[in-house]
C-alpha positions as a printed NumPy array, in Angstrom:
array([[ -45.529,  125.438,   15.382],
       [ -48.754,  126.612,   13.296],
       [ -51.504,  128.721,   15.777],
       [ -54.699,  129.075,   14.726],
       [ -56.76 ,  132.011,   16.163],
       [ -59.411,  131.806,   18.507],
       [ -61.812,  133.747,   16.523],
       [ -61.136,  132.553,   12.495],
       [ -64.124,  131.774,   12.174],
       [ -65.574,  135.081,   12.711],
       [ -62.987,  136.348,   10.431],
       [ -63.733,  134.533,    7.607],
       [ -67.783,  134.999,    8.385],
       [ -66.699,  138.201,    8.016],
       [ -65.431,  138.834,    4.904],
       [ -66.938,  140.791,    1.893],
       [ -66.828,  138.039,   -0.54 ],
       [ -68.115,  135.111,    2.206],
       [ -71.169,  137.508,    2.823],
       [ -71.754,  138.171,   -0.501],
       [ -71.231,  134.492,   -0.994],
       [ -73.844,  133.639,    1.448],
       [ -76.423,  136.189,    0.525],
       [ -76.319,  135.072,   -3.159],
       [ -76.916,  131.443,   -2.366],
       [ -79.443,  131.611,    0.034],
       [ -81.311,  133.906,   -3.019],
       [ -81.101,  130.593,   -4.965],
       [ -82.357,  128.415,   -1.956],
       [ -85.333,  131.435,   -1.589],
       [ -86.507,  131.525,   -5.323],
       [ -86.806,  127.545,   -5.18 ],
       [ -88.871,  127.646,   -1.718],
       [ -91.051,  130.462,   -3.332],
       [ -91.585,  128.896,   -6.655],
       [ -92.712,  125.653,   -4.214],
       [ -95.384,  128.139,   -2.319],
       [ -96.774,  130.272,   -4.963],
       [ -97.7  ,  127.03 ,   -7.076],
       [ -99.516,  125.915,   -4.357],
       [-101.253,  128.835,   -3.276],
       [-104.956,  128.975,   -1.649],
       [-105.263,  131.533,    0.159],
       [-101.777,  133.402,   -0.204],
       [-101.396,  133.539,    3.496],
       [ -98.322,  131.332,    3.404],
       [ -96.549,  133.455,    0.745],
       [ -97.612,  136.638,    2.405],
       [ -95.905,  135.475,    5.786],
       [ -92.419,  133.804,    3.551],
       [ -89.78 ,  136.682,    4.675],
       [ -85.99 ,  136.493,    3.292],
       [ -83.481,  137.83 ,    5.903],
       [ -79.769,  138.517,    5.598],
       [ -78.218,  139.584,    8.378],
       [ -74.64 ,  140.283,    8.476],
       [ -73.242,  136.915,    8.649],
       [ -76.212,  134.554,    7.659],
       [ -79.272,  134.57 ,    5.836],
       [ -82.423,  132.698,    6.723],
       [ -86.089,  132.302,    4.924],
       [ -88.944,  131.853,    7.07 ],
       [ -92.347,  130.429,    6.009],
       [ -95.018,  132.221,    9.286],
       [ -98.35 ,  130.816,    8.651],
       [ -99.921,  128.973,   11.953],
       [-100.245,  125.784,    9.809],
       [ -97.066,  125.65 ,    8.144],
       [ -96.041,  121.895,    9.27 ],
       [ -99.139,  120.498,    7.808],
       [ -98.806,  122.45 ,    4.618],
       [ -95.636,  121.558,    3.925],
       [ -95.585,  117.956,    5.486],
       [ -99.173,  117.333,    4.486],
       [-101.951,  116.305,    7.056],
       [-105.583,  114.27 ,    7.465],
       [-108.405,  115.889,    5.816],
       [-111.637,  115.913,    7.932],
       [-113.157,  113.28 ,    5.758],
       [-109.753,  111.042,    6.52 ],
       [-108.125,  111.669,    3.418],
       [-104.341,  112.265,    3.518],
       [-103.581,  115.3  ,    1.958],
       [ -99.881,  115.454,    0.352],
       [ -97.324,  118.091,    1.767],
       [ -95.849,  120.847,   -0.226],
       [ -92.468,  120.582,    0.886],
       [ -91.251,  123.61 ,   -0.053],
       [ -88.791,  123.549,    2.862],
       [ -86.997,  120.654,    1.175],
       [ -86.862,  122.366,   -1.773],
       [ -84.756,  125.187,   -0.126],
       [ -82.303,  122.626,    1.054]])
């Protein structure tokens, strides 16, 4: 009878080629969330705060700007006018 062990997954997460795997895609996912912000740029605030992180089994890119959501999902204008989102997080998926 096949046994799998408790902790494969940790294995595998492990792995030279998985990390490098990881960190090389989330790279992609980063460039397409940055092109997204820096075409939409006020202020730069939101592209000053975008930080790319990888750790030793994941990688993560974080957009830190107190009005991310309705940047990226868009918002009401003080005059009542919609204004569209950026949605640069989308384009990271």
């Amino acid at each position: 009878m096949a046994t799998v062990k408790p902790n494969l997954d940790s294995i595998v997460a492990h792995l030279p080629g998985v990390r490098d795997a990881v960190a090389e895609e989330l790279e992609g996912r980063a460039d397409r969330v940055r092109a997204v912000v820096e075409a939409h740029r006020l202020t730069g605030a939101l592209s000053a705060g975008m930080t790319v992180r990888t750790n030793r089994t994941d990688s993560t890119v974080t957009l830190e700007d107190r009005a991310v959501v309705a940047i990226n999902y868009g918002h009401m204008a003080p005059n009542g006018r919609w204004v569209a989102g950026i949605h640069a997080i989308e384009a990271g998926l």
